PDB file of C-alpha atoms and ligand atoms in Angstrom:
ATOM      1  CA  MET A   1      97.304 178.046-127.483  1.00 57.00           C
ATOM      2  CA  THR A   2      94.785 181.079-128.853  1.00 68.00           C
ATOM      3  CA  GLY A   3      91.447 179.970-129.959  1.00 84.00           C
ATOM      4  CA  PRO A   4      91.185 178.803-133.420  1.00 92.00           C
ATOM      5  CA  ARG A   5      90.989 181.362-136.389  1.00 96.00           C
ATOM      6  CA  ASN A   6      88.863 180.686-139.447  1.00 97.00           C
ATOM      7  CA  LEU A   7      90.188 180.377-142.803  1.00 98.00           C
ATOM      8  CA  VAL A   8      88.330 180.039-146.076  1.00 97.00           C
ATOM      9  CA  ALA A   9      88.595 176.749-148.174  1.00 97.00           C
ATOM     10  CA  GLU A  10      89.188 178.191-151.456  1.00 95.00           C
ATOM     11  CA  PRO A  11      88.895 176.255-155.263  1.00 92.00           C
ATOM     12  CA  LEU A  12      91.590 174.185-156.397  1.00 96.00           C
ATOM     13  CA  THR A  13      93.461 175.300-159.406  1.00 97.00           C
ATOM     14  CA  ARG A  14      96.713 174.193-160.736  1.00 98.00           C
ATOM     15  CA  GLU A  15      98.136 177.882-160.605  1.00 98.00           C
ATOM     16  CA  ALA A  16      96.849 178.268-157.205  1.00 98.00           C
ATOM     17  CA  PHE A  17      98.184 175.206-156.079  1.00 98.00           C
ATOM     18  CA  ALA A  18     101.762 175.405-157.527  1.00 98.00           C
ATOM     19  CA  PRO A  19     103.441 176.616-154.352  1.00 98.00           C
ATOM     20  CA  PHE A  20     102.822 173.103-153.000  1.00 98.00           C
ATOM     21  CA  GLY A  21     102.636 170.752-155.635  1.00 98.00           C
ATOM     22  CA  GLU A  22      99.884 169.218-158.457  1.00 98.00           C
ATOM     23  CA  VAL A  23      96.283 168.754-159.087  1.00 98.00           C
ATOM     24  CA  ILE A  24      95.475 165.338-160.529  1.00 98.00           C
ATOM     25  CA  ASP A  25      92.481 165.674-162.564  1.00 98.00           C
ATOM     26  CA  ALA A  26      92.060 165.531-166.563  1.00 98.00           C
ATOM     27  CA  ARG A  27      90.179 168.740-166.436  1.00 97.00           C
ATOM     28  CA  GLY A  28      92.148 171.618-168.150  1.00 96.00           C
ATOM     29  CA  ALA A  29      94.917 168.850-168.731  1.00 98.00           C
ATOM     30  CA  ASP A  30      96.751 168.206-171.909  1.00 97.00           C
ATOM     31  CA  SER A  31      96.381 164.507-173.418  1.00 98.00           C
ATOM     32  CA  PHE A  32      97.429 162.231-176.204  1.00 98.00           C
ATOM     33  CA  PRO A  33      95.616 159.259-177.785  1.00 98.00           C
ATOM     34  CA  ILE A  34      96.999 156.086-177.293  1.00 98.00           C
ATOM     35  CA  ASN A  35      95.996 152.107-177.764  1.00 98.00           C
ATOM     36  CA  GLN A  36      94.507 152.716-181.344  1.00 98.00           C
ATOM     37  CA  GLY A  37      92.571 155.859-179.772  1.00 98.00           C
ATOM     38  CA  ARG A  38      90.569 154.039-177.671  1.00 98.00           C
ATOM     39  CA  THR A  39      92.257 155.924-174.520  1.00 98.00           C
ATOM     40  CA  GLU A  40      93.391 159.527-173.700  1.00 98.00           C
ATOM     41  CA  ARG A  41      96.391 159.282-171.734  1.00 98.00           C
ATOM     42  CA  PHE A  42      96.168 162.369-169.585  1.00 98.00           C
ATOM     43  CA  HIS A  43     100.180 162.431-169.277  1.00 98.00           C
ATOM     44  CA  ALA A  44     102.348 163.319-166.159  1.00 98.00           C
ATOM     45  CA  LEU A  45      99.879 164.841-164.248  1.00 98.00           C
ATOM     46  CA  ALA A  46     102.442 165.033-161.214  1.00 98.00           C
ATOM     47  CA  ALA A  47     105.865 163.514-160.468  1.00 98.00           C
ATOM     48  CA  VAL A  48     106.795 161.473-157.894  1.00 98.00           C
ATOM     49  CA  GLU A  49     110.045 162.445-156.245  1.00 98.00           C
ATOM     50  CA  LEU A  50     111.671 159.662-153.885  1.00 98.00           C
ATOM     51  CA  LEU A  51     114.788 161.510-152.257  1.00 98.00           C
ATOM     52  CA  GLY A  52     117.467 160.097-149.998  1.00 97.00           C
ATOM     53  CA  GLU A  53     119.675 156.181-149.425  1.00 96.00           C
ATOM     54  CA  ALA A  54     118.763 154.831-153.086  1.00 96.00           C
ATOM     55  CA  GLU A  55     119.023 151.193-150.980  1.00 96.00           C
ATOM     56  CA  GLY A  56     115.042 150.025-149.783  1.00 97.00           C
ATOM     57  CA  LEU A  57     113.918 153.516-151.979  1.00 98.00           C
ATOM     58  CA  ARG A  58     110.784 152.773-153.345  1.00 98.00           C
ATOM     59  CA  GLY A  59     107.343 154.320-154.081  1.00 98.00           C
ATOM     60  CA  ILE A  60     104.290 152.817-152.799  1.00 98.00           C
ATOM     61  CA  LEU A  61     100.736 152.777-153.407  1.00 98.00           C
ATOM     62  CA  SER A  62      98.640 152.337-150.844  1.00 99.00           C
ATOM     63  CA  ILE A  63      94.512 152.681-149.485  1.00 99.00           C
ATOM     64  CA  PHE A  64      94.014 154.843-147.167  1.00 98.00           C
ATOM     65  CA  ARG A  65      89.990 154.674-145.361  1.00 98.00           C
ATOM     66  CA  GLY A  66      89.836 158.023-143.933  1.00 98.00           C
ATOM     67  CA  GLN A  67      86.973 159.797-141.359  1.00 98.00           C
ATOM     68  CA  PRO A  68      86.564 163.559-140.625  1.00 98.00           C
ATOM     69  CA  LEU A  69      88.415 165.063-138.103  1.00 98.00           C
ATOM     70  CA  GLU A  70      85.776 166.376-135.472  1.00 97.00           C
ATOM     71  CA  PRO A  71      85.908 168.703-134.533  1.00 97.00           C
ATOM     72  CA  LEU A  72      87.350 170.182-137.537  1.00 98.00           C
ATOM     73  CA  GLU A  73      90.402 172.402-135.468  1.00 98.00           C
ATOM     74  CA  ILE A  74      94.256 171.457-137.386  1.00 98.00           C
ATOM     75  CA  THR A  75      96.996 172.203-134.168  1.00 97.00           C
ATOM     76  CA  LEU A  76      99.669 169.643-135.618  1.00 98.00           C
ATOM     77  CA  MET A  77     100.644 170.014-139.729  1.00 98.00           C
ATOM     78  CA  GLU A  78     103.490 167.643-141.209  1.00 98.00           C
ATOM     79  CA  ARG A  79     105.733 167.541-144.026  1.00 98.00           C
ATOM     80  CA  HIS A  80     107.577 164.560-146.078  1.00 99.00           C
ATOM     81  CA  PRO A  81     111.067 166.038-146.752  1.00 98.00           C
ATOM     82  CA  LEU A  82     112.027 162.900-148.810  1.00 98.00           C
ATOM     83  CA  GLY A  83     109.400 162.268-151.007  1.00 98.00           C
ATOM     84  CA  SER A  84     105.691 163.545-152.851  1.00 98.00           C
ATOM     85  CA  GLN A  85     102.726 162.588-151.380  1.00 99.00           C
ATOM     86  CA  ALA A  86      99.388 162.321-153.444  1.00 99.00           C
ATOM     87  CA  PHE A  87      96.118 161.425-152.506  1.00 99.00           C
ATOM     88  CA  VAL A  88      93.655 160.496-155.205  1.00 98.00           C
ATOM     89  CA  ALA A  89      89.649 159.962-153.774  1.00 98.00           C
ATOM     90  CA  ILE A  90      88.429 156.645-155.176  1.00 98.00           C
ATOM     91  CA  ASN A  91      85.478 156.887-153.908  1.00 98.00           C
ATOM     92  CA  ASP A  92      84.222 160.337-154.139  1.00 98.00           C
ATOM     93  CA  GLY A  93      85.505 161.543-150.873  1.00 98.00           C
ATOM     94  CA  ALA A  94      86.019 165.090-151.382  1.00 98.00           C
ATOM     95  CA  PHE A  95      88.645 166.685-148.533  1.00 98.00           C
ATOM     96  CA  LEU A  96      90.411 169.494-147.918  1.00 98.00           C
ATOM     97  CA  ALA A  97      94.317 170.017-148.529  1.00 98.00           C
ATOM     98  CA  VAL A  98      95.889 172.408-145.951  1.00 98.00           C
ATOM     99  CA  VAL A  99      99.189 173.165-146.859  1.00 98.00           C
ATOM    100  CA  ALA A 100     101.736 175.423-146.077  1.00 98.00           C
ATOM    101  CA  PRO A 101     105.094 176.168-148.642  1.00 98.00           C
ATOM    102  CA  PRO A 102     108.265 174.117-148.138  1.00 98.00           C
ATOM    103  CA  GLY A 103     110.662 175.198-145.640  1.00 98.00           C
ATOM    104  CA  GLU A 104     110.120 176.768-142.193  1.00 98.00           C
ATOM    105  CA  PHE A 105     107.115 176.466-141.212  1.00 98.00           C
ATOM    106  CA  ASP A 106     105.071 179.881-141.514  1.00 98.00           C
ATOM    107  CA  GLU A 107     102.229 179.030-140.162  1.00 97.00           C
ATOM    108  CA  SER A 108     100.662 183.074-141.566  1.00 97.00           C
ATOM    109  CA  ALA A 109     101.266 181.133-144.870  1.00 98.00           C
ATOM    110  CA  VAL A 110      98.890 178.347-144.094  1.00 98.00           C
ATOM    111  CA  ARG A 111      96.102 178.140-146.938  1.00 98.00           C
ATOM    112  CA  VAL A 112      93.124 175.810-147.255  1.00 98.00           C
ATOM    113  CA  PHE A 113      91.999 173.912-150.533  1.00 98.00           C
ATOM    114  CA  LEU A 114      88.860 172.200-151.239  1.00 98.00           C
ATOM    115  CA  VAL A 115      89.882 169.083-153.614  1.00 98.00           C
ATOM    116  CA  ARG A 116      86.280 167.676-154.941  1.00 97.00           C
ATOM    117  CA  GLY A 117      85.765 163.764-154.684  1.00 98.00           C
ATOM    118  CA  ASP A 118      86.784 163.441-158.265  1.00 97.00           C
ATOM    119  CA  GLN A 119      90.141 165.050-157.853  1.00 97.00           C
ATOM    120  CA  GLY A 120      93.748 164.677-156.436  1.00 98.00           C
ATOM    121  CA  VAL A 121      96.617 166.464-155.091  1.00 98.00           C
ATOM    122  CA  ASN A 122     100.562 165.632-155.042  1.00 99.00           C
ATOM    123  CA  TYR A 123     102.332 166.973-152.059  1.00 99.00           C
ATOM    124  CA  ARG A 124     105.662 167.895-153.214  1.00 98.00           C
ATOM    125  CA  ALA A 125     108.655 167.042-151.140  1.00 98.00           C
ATOM    126  CA  GLY A 126     108.518 169.500-147.955  1.00 98.00           C
ATOM    127  CA  THR A 127     105.053 170.748-148.839  1.00 99.00           C
ATOM    128  CA  TRP A 128     103.844 170.873-145.045  1.00 99.00           C
ATOM    129  CA  HIS A 129      99.848 169.682-144.938  1.00 99.00           C
ATOM    130  CA  ALA A 130      97.673 168.694-142.435  1.00 98.00           C
ATOM    131  CA  PRO A 131      97.443 164.690-142.174  1.00 98.00           C
ATOM    132  CA  LEU A 132      94.480 163.598-144.254  1.00 98.00           C
ATOM    133  CA  LEU A 133      91.314 165.670-144.034  1.00 98.00           C
ATOM    134  CA  PRO A 134      87.746 163.862-145.602  1.00 98.00           C
ATOM    135  CA  LEU A 135      84.720 165.728-145.285  1.00 98.00           C
ATOM    136  CA  LYS A 136      82.743 162.497-145.521  1.00 98.00           C
ATOM    137  CA  PRO A 137      83.132 158.869-143.144  1.00 98.00           C
ATOM    138  CA  ASP A 138      84.722 156.261-145.014  1.00 98.00           C
ATOM    139  CA  SER A 139      86.387 158.086-147.250  1.00 98.00           C
ATOM    140  CA  ASP A 140      89.106 156.212-149.572  1.00 98.00           C
ATOM    141  CA  TYR A 141      92.071 157.460-151.570  1.00 98.00           C
ATOM    142  CA  LEU A 142      94.814 156.267-153.939  1.00 98.00           C
ATOM    143  CA  VAL A 143      98.074 157.032-151.730  1.00 99.00           C
ATOM    144  CA  VAL A 144     101.854 157.373-153.758  1.00 99.00           C
ATOM    145  CA  ASP A 145     104.264 157.833-151.578  1.00 98.00           C
ATOM    146  CA  ARG A 146     108.030 157.127-150.617  1.00 98.00           C
ATOM    147  CA  GLN A 147     108.978 153.957-148.362  1.00 98.00           C
ATOM    148  CA  GLY A 148     112.739 154.234-147.657  1.00 98.00           C
ATOM    149  CA  GLN A 149     115.292 154.608-144.967  1.00 98.00           C
ATOM    150  CA  GLY A 150     115.385 157.838-143.196  1.00 97.00           C
ATOM    151  CA  ASN A 151     112.828 160.365-141.284  1.00 97.00           C
ATOM    152  CA  ASN A 152     110.315 161.127-143.762  1.00 98.00           C
ATOM    153  CA  CYS A 153     107.787 163.036-141.866  1.00 98.00           C
ATOM    154  CA  ASP A 154     108.999 166.099-139.556  1.00 98.00           C
ATOM    155  CA  GLU A 155     105.624 167.471-137.311  1.00 98.00           C
ATOM    156  CA  VAL A 156     104.941 170.919-136.187  1.00 98.00           C
ATOM    157  CA  THR A 157     102.183 172.220-133.376  1.00 98.00           C
ATOM    158  CA  LEU A 158     100.136 175.625-134.379  1.00 97.00           C
ATOM    159  CA  ASP A 159     100.080 178.174-132.063  1.00 96.00           C
ATOM    160  CA  THR A 160      96.262 179.219-133.336  1.00 97.00           C
ATOM    161  CA  PRO A 161      94.406 176.273-134.347  1.00 97.00           C
ATOM    162  CA  ILE A 162      93.108 176.418-137.588  1.00 98.00           C
ATOM    163  CA  LYS A 163      89.324 176.068-138.288  1.00 98.00           C
ATOM    164  CA  PRO A 164      88.466 175.573-142.272  1.00 98.00           C
ATOM    165  CA  VAL A 165      85.184 177.163-143.175  1.00 97.00           C
ATOM    166  CA  MET A 166      83.414 176.274-146.489  1.00 93.00           C
ATOM    167  CA  PRO A 167      83.253 179.459-148.807  1.00 87.00           C
ATOM    168  CA  THR A 168      79.729 180.626-149.056  1.00 85.00           C
ATOM    169  CA  GLY A 169      77.456 181.004-152.261  1.00 73.00           C
TER     170      GLY A 169
HETATM  171  N1  LIG B 201     100.910 159.076-142.109  1.00 68.23           N
HETATM  172  C1  LIG B 201     100.588 158.653-143.334  1.00 68.23           C
HETATM  173  O1  LIG B 201     101.042 158.244-143.954  1.00 68.23           O
HETATM  174  N2  LIG B 201      99.487 160.219-143.721  1.00 68.23           N
HETATM  175  C2  LIG B 201     100.162 161.330-143.511  1.00 68.23           C
HETATM  176  O2  LIG B 201     101.033 161.615-144.055  1.00 68.23           O
HETATM  177  C3  LIG B 201      99.369 162.234-144.646  1.00 68.23           C
HETATM  178  O3  LIG B 201      99.530 162.759-145.187  1.00 68.23           O
HETATM  179  O4  LIG B 201      97.493 161.874-144.005  1.00 68.23           O
HETATM  180 NI1  LIG B 202     101.427 162.988-145.032  1.00 68.23          NI
END
């Protein structure tokens, strides 16, 4: 394994993140009023994908309490071929979404996005990603993903570790 390579975190936009999944954020999203106008619904920001054997298949909601990876060097990435996985910050914990497109893993296609503490992302089924990377201790996330039969986690070890770098300015 060679020395790490730096990868600068990009701002998270729907367009930039589209190859990997969706951004969960009310900003810039369409909405409509419900509950006699007392509530604004930012509808279908992301889609939950549940694939594979129907028996016992369901979407579940969990809370992940994560700690920063120290040193911040990514050597492993994973994908969930049978379901999407969403992470929504619930105590203002910004995190890094380190991703690569679904399909055969291409280390040169890895990208790093900075997800703010009032945003979330939904990894599409099969999107390669680093396991949860909070930037501060005890960061809580609402996680929506799949419970069911079959292998839903493939892992790959990187030939060259990735060191995410915060953008300057
Ligand atoms: N293992 C687990 O449930 N979490 C990972 O999938 C992750 O992306 O953090
Ligand atoms: Ni995952």
